[in-house]
Structures are given as structure tokens and as C-alpha cells.
Coordinates of C-alpha atoms in Angstrom, one line a residue:
Chain A
M646 CA 1.2 -29.3 -18.0
E647 CA 2.8 -26.3 -16.3
D648 CA 4.4 -25.3 -19.6
T649 CA 1.1 -25.3 -21.4
R650 CA -0.5 -23.1 -18.7
R651 CA 2.5 -20.8 -18.8
D652 CA 2.3 -20.5 -22.6
G653 CA -1.4 -19.9 -22.4
F654 CA -0.8 -17.1 -19.9
L655 CA 1.9 -15.6 -22.0
A656 CA -0.4 -15.5 -25.0
L657 CA -3.2 -13.9 -23.0
Y658 CA -0.7 -11.4 -21.6
Q659 CA 0.5 -10.4 -25.1
R660 CA -3.1 -10.0 -26.3
N661 CA -4.1 -7.7 -23.4
I662 CA -1.1 -6.0 -21.8
A663 CA -1.1 -2.9 -24.1
R664 CA -4.7 -2.2 -23.6
V665 CA -4.6 -2.8 -19.8
Y666 CA -1.6 -0.5 -19.4
Q667 CA -3.1 2.2 -21.6
I668 CA -6.3 2.3 -19.5
C669 CA -4.3 2.3 -16.3
R670 CA -2.0 5.1 -17.5
L671 CA -5.0 7.1 -18.7
H672 CA -6.3 7.0 -15.1
L673 CA -3.1 7.1 -13.1
K674 CA -1.0 9.2 -15.3
N675 CA 2.2 8.0 -13.8
A676 CA 4.1 5.1 -15.6
A677 CA 5.2 3.4 -12.4
D678 CA 1.6 3.4 -11.0
A679 CA 0.2 2.2 -14.3
E680 CA 2.7 -0.7 -14.3
D681 CA 1.7 -1.6 -10.8
A682 CA -2.0 -1.6 -11.6
A683 CA -1.5 -3.6 -14.8
Q684 CA 0.5 -6.2 -13.0
T685 CA -2.2 -6.5 -10.3
V686 CA -4.9 -7.0 -13.0
F687 CA -3.0 -10.0 -14.4
L688 CA -2.3 -11.4 -11.0
N689 CA -6.0 -11.1 -10.2
Y690 CA -6.7 -12.9 -13.4
W691 CA -4.3 -15.6 -12.4
K692 CA -6.0 -16.0 -9.0
T693 CA -9.5 -16.1 -10.3
K694 CA -9.0 -17.7 -13.8
P695 CA -12.3 -16.6 -15.2
E696 CA -13.5 -18.5 -18.2
F697 CA -14.1 -16.4 -21.3
R698 CA -16.8 -17.1 -23.8
D699 CA -14.8 -15.7 -26.6
A700 CA -12.1 -13.1 -27.5
E701 CA -14.5 -10.2 -27.0
H702 CA -15.5 -11.4 -23.6
E703 CA -11.8 -11.6 -22.6
K704 CA -11.1 -8.2 -24.0
A705 CA -14.0 -6.7 -22.1
W706 CA -13.0 -8.4 -18.8
F707 CA -9.5 -6.9 -19.0
I708 CA -10.8 -3.4 -19.8
V709 CA -13.2 -3.4 -16.9
A710 CA -10.6 -5.0 -14.5
A711 CA -8.0 -2.3 -15.5
R712 CA -10.5 0.4 -15.0
N713 CA -11.5 -0.9 -11.6
Q714 CA -7.9 -1.5 -10.5
S715 CA -7.0 2.0 -11.5
R716 CA -9.8 3.5 -9.6
D717 CA -8.9 1.5 -6.5
M718 CA -5.3 2.7 -6.7
L719 CA -6.4 6.3 -7.1
R720 CA -8.0 5.9 -3.7
A721 CA -4.8 4.6 -2.1
W722 CA -2.9 6.9 0.1
W723 CA 0.2 7.3 -1.9
R724 CA -1.6 8.3 -5.1
C725 CA -2.0 11.8 -3.9
H726 CA 1.8 12.3 -4.0
R727 CA 2.3 11.0 -7.6
A728 CA 3.1 12.8 -10.7
D729 CA 0.4 14.9 -12.3
S730 CA -0.3 15.2 -16.0
R731 CA 2.3 17.9 -16.4
E732 CA 5.0 15.4 -15.2
L733 CA 3.6 12.8 -17.6
E734 CA 3.9 15.3 -20.4
K735 CA 7.5 16.0 -19.5
A736 CA 8.3 12.2 -19.5
M737 CA 6.8 11.5 -22.9
H738 CA 7.9 12.5 -26.3
F739 CA 5.4 14.3 -28.5
D740 CA 5.8 15.4 -32.1
S741 CA 4.5 18.8 -31.4
P742 CA 3.6 21.0 -28.4
E743 CA 0.0 20.7 -29.5
D744 CA 0.1 16.9 -29.1
G745 CA 1.5 17.4 -25.6
E746 CA -1.3 19.9 -24.8
L747 CA -3.9 17.4 -26.1
M748 CA -2.5 14.7 -23.9
R749 CA -2.7 17.0 -20.8
E750 CA -6.3 18.0 -21.5
L751 CA -7.2 14.4 -22.2
L752 CA -5.9 13.2 -18.9
A753 CA -7.6 16.1 -17.2
L754 CA -11.0 14.9 -18.3
P755 CA -13.4 13.4 -15.7
T756 CA -12.7 9.7 -15.3
K757 CA -16.0 8.6 -16.9
C758 CA -15.3 10.8 -19.9
K759 CA -11.8 9.3 -20.3
D760 CA -13.2 5.8 -20.2
A761 CA -15.9 6.5 -22.8
M762 CA -13.5 8.5 -25.1
Y763 CA -10.9 5.7 -25.0
L764 CA -13.4 2.9 -25.6
Y765 CA -15.3 4.7 -28.3
Y766 CA -12.6 6.5 -30.3
Y767 CA -9.7 4.1 -29.8
E768 CA -11.1 0.7 -29.2
G769 CA -14.0 1.2 -31.5
Y770 CA -16.8 0.1 -29.3
S771 CA -20.3 1.3 -29.8
S772 CA -22.0 3.4 -27.1
R773 CA -24.3 0.4 -26.4
E774 CA -21.3 -1.9 -25.9
I775 CA -19.6 0.7 -23.7
A776 CA -22.8 1.0 -21.6
E777 CA -22.9 -2.7 -21.0
M778 CA -19.2 -2.8 -20.1
L779 CA -19.4 0.2 -17.7
E780 CA -22.8 -0.8 -16.3
C781 CA -24.5 2.5 -17.2
S782 CA -27.1 3.6 -19.6
E783 CA -26.4 4.2 -23.3
S784 CA -27.5 7.8 -23.0
A785 CA -25.0 8.3 -20.1
V786 CA -22.2 7.1 -22.4
R787 CA -23.3 9.4 -25.1
S788 CA -23.5 12.3 -22.7
Q789 CA -19.9 11.5 -21.4
L790 CA -18.6 11.4 -25.0
C791 CA -20.3 14.7 -25.7
E792 CA -18.9 16.2 -22.6
G793 CA -15.4 14.9 -23.4
R794 CA -15.5 16.2 -27.0
K795 CA -16.8 19.6 -25.9
K796 CA -14.1 20.1 -23.3
L797 CA -11.4 19.2 -25.7
K798 CA -12.9 21.4 -28.4
I799 CA -13.3 24.4 -26.1
K800 CA -9.8 24.1 -24.8
L801 CA -8.0 23.1 -27.9
G802 CA -10.1 24.0 -30.8
G803 CA -10.3 21.5 -33.7
D804 CA -12.5 18.6 -34.4
Y805 CA -12.5 15.7 -32.0
G806 CA -15.1 13.6 -33.7
T807 CA -18.8 13.0 -33.3
V808 CA -20.9 10.2 -32.1
T809 CA -22.4 8.8 -35.2
E810 CA -24.9 6.4 -33.7
S811 CA -28.5 7.4 -33.6
V812 CA -29.8 8.6 -30.3
Chain B
M760 CA -9.7 12.3 -34.6
E761 CA -6.3 11.3 -35.8
R762 CA -4.7 13.4 -33.1
L763 CA -6.9 11.8 -30.5
Q764 CA -5.9 8.3 -31.6
K765 CA -2.2 9.4 -31.6
A766 CA -2.6 10.6 -28.0
F767 CA -4.0 7.2 -27.0
D768 CA -1.2 5.5 -28.9
A769 CA 1.3 7.5 -26.8
L770 CA 0.0 5.7 -23.7
R771 CA 1.0 2.3 -24.9
P772 CA 3.8 0.5 -23.0
T773 CA 7.2 0.1 -24.6
E774 CA 8.4 -3.4 -25.3
A775 CA 10.9 -3.1 -22.4
Q776 CA 8.0 -2.1 -20.1
E777 CA 5.9 -5.1 -21.3
E778 CA 8.8 -7.4 -20.6
K779 CA 9.5 -5.9 -17.2
M780 CA 5.9 -6.2 -16.1
L781 CA 5.7 -9.8 -17.3
R782 CA 8.8 -10.7 -15.4
E783 CA 7.4 -9.1 -12.2
I784 CA 4.0 -10.7 -12.6
L785 CA 5.6 -14.2 -13.0
I786 CA 7.7 -13.7 -9.9
A787 CA 4.9 -12.3 -7.8
R788 CA 2.6 -15.1 -9.0
D789 CA 5.1 -17.8 -8.1
D790 CA 6.0 -16.1 -4.9
A791 CA 2.6 -15.3 -3.5
P792 CA 1.8 -18.6 -1.7
R793 CA 5.0 -18.4 0.3
R794 CA 4.4 -14.9 1.7
R795 CA 3.8 -14.9 5.4
R796 CA 1.3 -12.5 6.7
R797 CA -1.1 -12.2 9.6
G798 CA -4.6 -13.5 9.0
G799 CA -7.5 -11.2 8.1
N800 CA -8.0 -8.6 5.4
P801 CA -5.2 -6.5 4.1
V802 CA -6.4 -3.0 4.0
R803 CA -3.7 -1.1 2.3
V804 CA -6.2 0.5 0.1
A805 CA -7.7 3.5 1.9
A806 CA -9.4 6.5 0.5
L807 CA -8.5 10.1 0.9
I808 CA -11.1 12.0 2.8
A809 CA -13.7 12.7 0.2
A810 CA -15.7 15.2 2.1
A811 CA -15.3 17.4 5.1
L812 CA -15.6 15.6 8.4
A813 CA -19.1 15.6 9.7
L814 CA -19.7 16.9 13.2
C815 CA -19.1 14.4 15.9
V816 CA -18.9 14.4 19.6
V817 CA -15.8 13.1 21.3
T818 CA -16.1 12.0 24.9
A819 CA -13.4 11.3 27.5
S820 CA -9.9 12.5 27.0
A821 CA -6.5 10.9 26.4
A822 CA -5.2 9.0 29.3
E823 CA -2.2 6.8 29.8
A824 CA -2.5 3.6 31.6
L825 CA -0.7 0.3 32.1
G826 CA -2.1 -2.9 30.7
V827 CA -4.1 -3.6 27.5
S828 CA -7.8 -4.5 27.3
Q829 CA -9.3 -7.9 27.3
M830 CA -10.0 -7.6 23.6
I831 CA -6.3 -7.1 22.9
R832 CA -5.4 -10.0 25.2
D833 CA -7.8 -12.2 23.3
Y834 CA -6.4 -11.0 20.0
F835 CA -2.9 -12.1 20.9
Q836 CA -4.3 -15.2 22.6
Q837 CA -1.7 -15.0 25.3
K838 CA -3.8 -15.0 28.5
E839 CA -1.0 -16.8 30.3
E840 CA 1.2 -13.8 29.7
T841 CA -1.0 -11.5 31.7
S842 CA 2.0 -10.1 33.6
I843 CA 3.5 -8.9 30.3
M844 CA 0.2 -7.5 29.1
D845 CA -0.1 -5.6 32.3
T846 CA 3.3 -3.9 31.8
L847 CA 2.5 -2.4 28.4
N848 CA 2.1 1.3 28.4
V849 CA -1.2 2.1 26.8
A850 CA -2.2 5.6 25.6
A851 CA -5.6 7.0 24.9
S852 CA -7.7 4.1 26.3
G853 CA -11.5 4.8 26.4
L854 CA -11.6 7.7 23.9
S855 CA -14.8 7.7 21.9
T856 CA -16.7 9.6 19.3
T857 CA -20.3 9.5 18.2
A858 CA -20.8 10.3 14.5
E859 CA -23.9 12.2 13.3
N860 CA -25.5 9.0 12.1
G861 CA -25.4 7.6 15.7
W862 CA -22.5 5.2 15.3
K863 CA -20.2 5.2 18.3
I864 CA -16.5 4.5 17.9
T865 CA -14.4 3.8 20.9
M866 CA -10.6 3.5 20.9
T867 CA -10.0 1.0 23.6
D868 CA -6.2 0.7 23.3
L869 CA -3.4 2.6 21.6
F870 CA 0.0 1.1 22.2
G871 CA 3.1 0.0 20.5
D872 CA 6.9 0.4 20.3
E873 CA 9.3 2.0 17.9
N874 CA 8.5 -0.4 15.1
R875 CA 4.8 -1.1 15.4
C876 CA 1.6 0.6 16.5
Y877 CA -1.5 -1.2 17.5
V878 CA -5.0 0.3 18.0
G879 CA -8.0 -1.5 19.5
V880 CA -11.3 -0.1 18.4
T881 CA -14.9 -1.0 19.2
L882 CA -17.7 0.0 16.9
E883 CA -21.3 0.3 18.2
A884 CA -24.1 0.7 15.7
P885 CA -27.5 2.3 16.6
E886 CA -29.9 -0.1 18.5
G887 CA -31.5 -2.6 16.1
T888 CA -28.6 -2.8 13.7
V889 CA -27.2 -6.3 13.5
L890 CA -23.5 -6.6 12.6
D891 CA -23.2 -10.3 11.9
Q892 CA -20.4 -10.6 9.4
S893 CA -17.1 -12.0 10.5
D894 CA -14.8 -10.0 8.2
Y895 CA -15.8 -6.3 8.4
I896 CA -13.2 -3.8 7.6
L897 CA -13.2 -0.3 9.2
R898 CA -11.1 2.2 7.4
M899 CA -9.0 4.2 9.8
L900 CA -6.0 6.5 9.3
A901 CA -4.0 8.8 11.6
V902 CA -2.8 12.3 10.6
P903 CA -0.8 14.7 12.6
A904 CA -3.3 16.8 14.7
G905 CA -4.9 19.6 12.8
E906 CA -3.8 18.3 9.5
T907 CA -5.9 16.8 6.6
P908 CA -4.6 14.7 3.8
E909 CA -4.8 17.8 1.6
S910 CA -2.7 20.0 4.0
L911 CA -0.2 17.2 4.4
E912 CA 0.1 17.0 0.6
A913 CA 0.9 20.7 0.4
K914 CA 3.5 20.4 3.1
W915 CA 5.0 17.3 1.5
Q916 CA 5.3 19.1 -1.8
D917 CA 6.9 22.1 -0.1
A918 CA 9.4 19.9 1.7
R919 CA 10.2 18.1 -1.5
A920 CA 10.8 21.4 -3.3
R921 CA 13.2 22.4 -0.5
R922 CA 14.9 19.0 -0.7
A923 CA 14.1 18.6 3.0
Y924 CA 14.1 14.8 2.7
D925 CA 14.1 14.1 6.4
E926 CA 10.7 15.8 6.8
L927 CA 8.9 13.8 4.1
K928 CA 8.0 10.7 6.1
S929 CA 6.4 12.6 8.9
L930 CA 4.2 14.3 6.4
S931 CA 2.4 11.2 5.6
E932 CA -0.9 9.8 6.7
I933 CA -0.6 6.5 8.6
Y934 CA -3.1 3.9 7.2
F935 CA -3.7 0.9 9.3
Y936 CA -4.1 -2.8 8.6
C937 CA -7.5 -3.9 10.0
E938 CA -8.5 -7.2 11.5
Q939 CA -11.9 -7.9 13.0
V940 CA -11.6 -9.8 16.2
S941 CA -14.0 -12.7 17.1
D942 CA -17.5 -11.5 18.0
D943 CA -19.0 -12.9 21.2
D944 CA -22.5 -12.1 20.0
P945 CA -22.8 -11.9 16.2
K946 CA -26.5 -10.8 16.5
D947 CA -25.8 -7.6 18.4
N948 CA -24.8 -4.2 17.2
K949 CA -21.1 -4.3 18.4
I950 CA -17.9 -5.4 16.7
S951 CA -14.3 -4.9 17.5
F952 CA -11.1 -4.4 15.6
V953 CA -7.4 -4.5 16.1
F954 CA -5.4 -2.2 13.7
S955 CA -1.7 -2.4 13.2
E956 CA 0.9 -0.7 11.2
S957 CA 4.7 -0.6 11.0
L958 CA 6.1 2.9 11.6
D959 CA 8.1 4.8 9.1
Y960 CA 9.4 7.2 11.6
Y961 CA 9.7 7.8 15.3
I962 CA 6.3 9.0 16.5
D963 CA 6.5 9.0 20.3
G964 CA 5.0 12.2 21.6
T965 CA 3.3 13.1 18.4
T966 CA -0.3 14.2 18.5
F967 CA -2.5 12.6 15.9
D968 CA -6.1 12.8 14.8
F969 CA -7.6 9.4 14.1
I970 CA -10.1 9.5 11.2
F971 CA -12.7 6.8 10.6
E972 CA -14.1 6.6 7.1
D973 CA -16.4 3.7 6.4
L974 CA -17.3 0.2 7.3
F975 CA -17.5 -2.4 4.6
W976 CA -17.1 -6.1 4.0
Y977 CA -16.2 -8.5 1.2
D978 CA -18.6 -11.4 0.4
R979 CA -16.0 -14.1 0.0
S980 CA -18.5 -16.7 -0.9
K981 CA -19.1 -15.0 -4.2
P982 CA -16.6 -15.1 -7.1
H983 CA -14.6 -12.1 -8.0
E984 CA -16.1 -9.7 -10.4
N985 CA -13.8 -8.2 -13.0
G986 CA -10.8 -9.3 -11.0
Q987 CA -11.9 -7.9 -7.7
Q988 CA -14.0 -8.9 -4.8
K989 CA -17.0 -6.6 -4.5
Q990 CA -17.1 -4.3 -1.5
T991 CA -20.3 -4.0 0.4
V992 CA -20.4 -0.7 2.2
V993 CA -22.3 -0.9 5.5
E994 CA -21.9 2.7 6.7
D995 CA -20.0 5.9 5.9
F996 CA -18.7 7.8 9.0
D997 CA -16.4 10.7 8.4
A998 CA -15.7 10.8 12.1
K999 CA -12.6 11.5 14.0
I1000 CA -11.0 11.2 17.5
P1001 CA -8.8 14.3 17.6
N1002 CA -5.6 15.1 19.5
V1003 CA -4.4 11.7 20.6
V1004 CA -0.9 11.9 22.1
T1005 CA 1.3 8.8 21.5
H1006 CA 3.1 8.8 24.8
F1007 CA 3.5 5.0 24.9
I1008 CA 6.6 4.0 23.1
S1009 CA 9.6 4.9 25.1
N1010 CA 8.5 2.9 28.1
N1011 CA 7.9 -0.3 26.2
G1012 CA 11.3 -1.1 24.8
Y1013 CA 15.1 -1.1 25.4
H1014 CA 18.0 0.2 23.4
I1015 CA 21.2 -1.8 23.7
S1016 CA 24.2 0.1 22.4
V1017 CA 26.6 -2.2 20.5
N1018 CA 28.9 -0.2 18.1
Q1019 CA 30.9 -3.2 16.9
S1020 CA 32.4 -3.8 13.5
V1021 CA 30.8 -6.7 11.6
Q1022 CA 31.2 -8.4 8.2
V1023 CA 28.0 -8.2 6.3
F1024 CA 26.9 -7.5 2.7
N1025 CA 30.3 -8.6 1.4
G1026 CA 32.1 -5.9 3.4
T1027 CA 32.5 -4.2 6.7
A1028 CA 29.7 -2.4 8.6
T1029 CA 29.0 -1.2 12.1
L1030 CA 26.3 -2.8 14.2
E1031 CA 25.3 0.3 16.1
E1032 CA 22.5 -0.9 18.3
V1033 CA 19.8 -3.5 19.0
Y1034 CA 16.3 -2.5 20.2
I1035 CA 13.9 -5.0 21.7
S1036 CA 10.5 -4.7 23.3
P1037 CA 7.7 -7.2 24.0
L1038 CA 6.4 -6.4 20.5
S1039 CA 9.4 -6.4 18.2
V1040 CA 13.2 -6.5 17.8
S1041 CA 15.4 -4.4 15.5
Y1042 CA 18.9 -3.5 14.8
V1043 CA 20.7 -0.6 13.2
L1044 CA 23.6 -1.0 10.7
S1045 CA 25.8 1.6 9.1
G1046 CA 29.1 1.8 7.3
E1047 CA 30.8 1.0 4.1
S1048 CA 29.0 -2.1 3.0
V1049 CA 25.6 -0.7 4.1
E1050 CA 26.2 2.4 2.1
K1051 CA 27.3 0.4 -0.9
T1052 CA 24.4 -2.0 -0.7
F1053 CA 21.5 0.4 0.1
F1054 CA 22.5 3.9 -1.0
K1055 CA 24.8 3.6 -3.9
R1056 CA 23.2 1.0 -6.1
T1057 CA 22.9 3.2 -9.0
G1058 CA 24.5 6.6 -9.4
S1059 CA 25.5 8.8 -6.5
S1060 CA 23.9 9.0 -3.1
E1061 CA 22.5 12.3 -4.1
D1062 CA 20.9 10.8 -7.2
F1063 CA 19.4 8.0 -5.0
I1064 CA 18.0 10.5 -2.5
E1065 CA 16.6 12.6 -5.2
R1066 CA 15.0 9.6 -7.0
A1067 CA 13.8 7.9 -3.8
S1068 CA 12.2 11.0 -2.5
K1069 CA 10.8 12.4 -5.6
T1070 CA 7.7 10.4 -6.2
R1071 CA 7.6 8.3 -3.0
P1072 CA 7.9 5.1 -5.0
T1073 CA 6.7 1.7 -3.8
R1074 CA 9.5 -0.8 -3.2
K1075 CA 8.6 -2.6 -6.5
E1076 CA 9.1 0.6 -8.5
R1077 CA 12.2 1.5 -6.6
F1078 CA 13.9 -1.7 -7.3
A1079 CA 12.5 -1.9 -10.8
E1080 CA 14.9 0.9 -11.5
Y1081 CA 17.8 -1.3 -10.6
V1082 CA 16.5 -4.0 -12.9
E1083 CA 16.8 -1.6 -15.8
E1084 CA 20.3 -0.6 -14.9
D1085 CA 21.8 -3.7 -13.4
T1086 CA 20.1 -7.0 -13.8
D1087 CA 22.5 -8.7 -11.4
E1088 CA 20.9 -6.7 -8.6
Y1089 CA 17.4 -7.8 -9.3
W1090 CA 17.4 -10.8 -7.0
Y1091 CA 18.6 -8.6 -4.2
G1092 CA 16.0 -6.0 -5.0
W1093 CA 12.4 -5.7 -4.0
R1094 CA 11.7 -9.4 -3.7
S1095 CA 13.7 -10.3 -0.6
I1096 CA 16.5 -8.0 0.1
W1097 CA 17.1 -9.0 3.7
E1098 CA 15.5 -12.4 3.7
L1099 CA 18.5 -14.5 4.4
D1100 CA 21.4 -12.1 4.9
V1101 CA 21.2 -10.9 8.5
P1102 CA 19.0 -13.0 10.8
I1103 CA 18.5 -12.3 14.5
I1104 CA 18.9 -15.2 16.8
L1105 CA 17.1 -15.2 20.1
H1106 CA 18.8 -17.3 22.8
F1107 CA 16.6 -18.2 25.7
K1108 CA 17.5 -18.9 29.3
D1109 CA 16.4 -22.5 29.0
G1110 CA 19.2 -23.1 26.4
T1111 CA 17.0 -23.1 23.3
S1112 CA 17.2 -20.6 20.5
Q1113 CA 15.1 -19.2 17.7
E1114 CA 16.2 -17.6 14.4
L1115 CA 14.1 -14.8 13.1
V1116 CA 14.2 -14.9 9.4
F1117 CA 13.4 -11.6 7.7
E1118 CA 11.1 -11.2 4.9
A1119 CA 11.8 -7.6 5.0
Y1120 CA 11.0 -4.9 2.6
E1121 CA 11.3 -1.2 3.0
D1122 CA 8.0 0.5 3.9
A1123 CA 6.7 -2.9 4.9
G1124 CA 3.4 -1.6 6.2
Y1125 CA 1.6 -4.4 7.9
E1126 CA 4.1 -7.1 7.1
D1127 CA 5.9 -8.7 10.0
S1128 CA 9.3 -7.5 9.1
G1129 CA 10.8 -4.7 7.2
H1130 CA 13.6 -2.1 7.2
R1131 CA 13.9 1.6 7.2
N1132 CA 16.6 3.5 5.3
D1133 CA 17.9 6.6 7.0
I1134 CA 19.4 8.0 3.8
S1135 CA 20.8 11.2 5.3
N1136 CA 22.8 9.4 7.9
G1137 CA 23.6 6.3 5.9
K1138 CA 21.9 3.9 8.3
V1139 CA 19.6 1.0 7.8
Q1140 CA 17.2 -0.3 10.6
A1141 CA 15.7 -3.8 10.2
Y1142 CA 12.9 -4.8 12.4
Y1143 CA 10.9 -8.0 13.1
V1144 CA 7.5 -7.9 14.8
F1145 CA 6.7 -10.8 17.0
D1146 CA 3.5 -12.8 16.4
G1147 CA 2.4 -12.2 20.0
I1148 CA 3.5 -10.4 23.1
F1149 CA 7.0 -11.5 23.8
N1150 CA 8.2 -12.2 27.4
L1151 CA 11.6 -10.6 27.6
N1152 CA 12.2 -12.3 30.9
T1153 CA 12.7 -15.6 29.1
L1154 CA 15.5 -14.2 27.0
D1155 CA 19.2 -14.6 27.7
Y1156 CA 20.9 -12.8 24.8
I1157 CA 20.6 -12.0 21.2
T1158 CA 23.0 -12.7 18.3
V1159 CA 23.1 -10.4 15.3
C1160 CA 25.9 -10.7 12.7
D1161 CA 27.7 -13.1 15.0
V1162 CA 27.8 -10.5 17.7
R1163 CA 26.5 -11.6 21.1
V1164 CA 24.3 -8.9 22.6
P1165 CA 23.4 -9.6 26.2
L1166 CA 20.1 -8.2 27.6
T1167 CA 21.9 -7.0 30.7
A1168 CA 23.2 -4.2 28.6
A1169 CA 19.7 -2.9 28.1
K1170 CA 19.1 0.5 29.4

């Protein structure tokens, strides 16, 4: 019985860890903080054991839990002493200086923009789905996407996509 | 678009990171039910001050006195130990501030010893407000007088740049673990709290500003949402009680000089001293085996100092580094480094004894036991906080590392 539960947890971990960590790192910038946050998300899952309707529900739960956990940690006292995005850039390998620059600007975006950009451009959610997940209006999501794109464009030039859904 | 996706890809964890996180999750999951901790709500999360502090009026001034309030006596549930309670040196009793929104915050007690600080606080809402929950949390932090979290951050960065490692700890805010005490009248507008926190550094004589941020509670009858219990904020304060001097520590405990060679951590060390007060007991070890165990785990001492001071890592992160470099040390790492190795045994005058088993972590916060590493001087101080107020008169002697330490040597 314990083995079955453990196997189930391991499968769930494998399905979600990369996404959870990415969101945490997007918010917290520092690898150690992101690891802490990701671990807490899975421990919280273990404590509450929510029942998921389907794979999408599970995915959405972990996205929101990762976002909430990161935001909580950002408020914790020691966060203010952690590495900033420049330190993150130093710690990561990029193919070109421009990629490093993009990462720095991406991480410097307002929190809501980062969430929306990640979910829309990376995870492929629609603005309606993002709005449901983040508990805000669809127009707010589109506005955050627009703001994020504009900031990246202004600072870096180039094309960072458009929102293709109808307004 | 492609570059954007590549940027997000770069944030993915490595396989090694995934494995490490999973290992720690499984250990923490299995370990959680055995962790001992005081009751109440852990409030390690605390916000930085988001806005400038609102105007508030502070009444009374800091005053030192002997004896804690009735609220603190009730909290420790040791009414029979009145004589001990009466001997505790308490600072800053009766200080209060009224925030612009009319909420009055009174610091009823501020006391402690070298290892632990307690603060009693009463909160009074404007007339007509009913505070009827049993698990409110009031966020409170202490900063050196005149400082803000932002100014501390600047000084911390400066000290780090100068490699002035000894200064770093004193450039931190102190966030407190909050417990609401039982409410005599749940229908009125008053509630009380006891805050506690283990101390990273010696604070006696330091002047602090105590900052109060907000009052909230968790509705525990409702299931978690998205992995978290939802906070219900009752009121924001942004109030402070400034210039509180912590002259209360030195009179509450005793240092017993030992300076004896002991065998510990698979080698020789020196038991330098034992400290005991009605609130806690601690000892200081130094020497070869301590250096080897605590300060030379990976790389040189300099490397350790540099790494340990650079990003102010949590214990988990710090020992996670050891996992990567030497898996054999993992068990002795963040999980329970002092748990079984060096207990303190209290021997009482009636012939009985009690072994204090450490569940000690560095930077233990509100946990009951912990240890502080004095990296510059190669010393480790382990401390154990008593559940209540301890009557030293019942104690005959203490044993640490098989060394008998009589209380008569206290000075």
C-alpha cells in the first residue's frame, strides 16, 4: 500500500516538478530559494492530497500553488538578501549575451506580467484559461501580456509575439 | 518568440536538482510528524514593510522591572513558580502605541536570556470591534533603532562587500514566532499574544524599534486552497514602539566557565563554558573536532565563511551543498546534526535527572533547540530552551560530554 502511494507520488512529482520549479525560479530568481519553494509545494500537496478531476486540473493546481508559494516566500525576511537577477545571469549559461539580457529583463518584469507571459507563451494557455487560473479578468491578462511584450520590446527590440485571441 | 521560449527553458531544473529536491521532500515528509514544536501558529513568514510607517502615538517609556505579567505566567502555566517569575528581569513593560486607525498595542513584557527573547503584547481594537477568533496572528518584528528593513539591507550588503562577516547577523531584522494566549472574554475587543524567538547574536543593551504590521487569522475549518491556508486579514497597522532597550539579559542567567578537554565528534574539543538561566541552557565547544565537523566540511574555512555569508542560506540550502560534494555527510547535515551527539543532562537535588535531547539546527528560529556557529572564532554554541520557566534552585549539577559542571561554579 505504501509502495503504491509512493509510486503515485513519484509519478506526480515527475509530471510537475519542472513546471513548479520554473515558476518558482521565475519569481524568486535564486536557485536555492526556488528549490525550497518547489519542495514546499509538494509537501503541501502531500499534506492536503487534493483530488484532481483530470490532468489539466492537476497541472493548474501546481501552477497556482507554485505561484502562491513563491509570493509568500518573497515576503519572508531573508528574501531581501538573496541574489538578484544579475547573479542569476552569472550562474546560468546562455548561448549569447542577448539571451542573458533577455533573461534579466524577463525576470525584471512585474510579477503579474511574468505569470501571464509564462503561462501564455510557454505553457500555451489561452488568456481565458489564465484568467481563471489567476482569478482575474481576461482583459487583465491581455493587458499584462501586452505590458510584458511592450517592456521586452522597448528594452531589447525584436518581436516577442502577439496575443492572437480576439479581444 | 523562440528566444522567449528558450529563456523559459533555461529556468528548468537540472536532473540533479530534481533528484535532490525529491530526496529532501521525501525526508521532510517522513520526518514532519516527529518534529517537536510549541503549539500555535508558526509565523516565520513575515513581510517587509511595504509602506512608510503611519503616524502613531507612543505612550509611557521604557522601564525595567522585576517579575513578568499575569499573562506571561498563564502562558507558561506555572503559577506555583511565582518566586521564579518574580525574579525575571523584565524590560519595557507597559509601553504602548496607538495607530492612526485607533488600534492600541501594548507591550506588557519584554524579557529573555542569551538564547531566547519573549515579548508579551496586548492588542485593543476600537470599541465595538469583536475579536473572537482563537488563532489570530499579529506580525511583529524588531529592527535596531532608527533602521528600516531597507537601510539594514544596504548595511548588510556593505558589510558583505567588506567581508565583515561578524557584522552580518546584527544587521538582520528579528521576526518573532507568534502565539495567541487564551482569551478570557472572546466577545470583547482585546486579545493578547506571546512572541518568542531564538537569538542569533548577543543583543543585551541593544535598542530596537518594534514594528507591528498586521493582524490576520487562518480559517482552519476550511480546506487548503492551492496548497495553502487562506489568510484573512483583520487589520493593517504599520505602527511601531520605538527605542526599546533590551537591558534584561545579563541578570537572568549564569555563565559557568569549564575549559576542559572532551571527546566529541570523533575527536578532541574543548568545552569552554555552560550557560544556564530559568529560560534555557547552552554550552560552547571549540577545538579540533568542532572545526573539522562544522567549519571544514567542504573546502577551506575561508571558502566556508565566504559561502555561508554570501547569500545567507537557510540550513537546508547550506547542507544541500554538502550533499552534492559528499553524500556521507548528508545524514549529519541539515536534518539533525546535533540530535543525539551531545546531550545535556540535568541532575536534580532530589537525585533524579533529565536528559535534554537536541533537535538542533543552526538559525533555529522558534524551535526549542539550536546552535550558533561563531565561524571567526571556531566556536559552536548549542542551546536548549525550556518548555516553561525552570527553577534553578532544584538543580544540583549539569553533565555535558561526561563533564560534571556544578552550579556552585556559577558566577
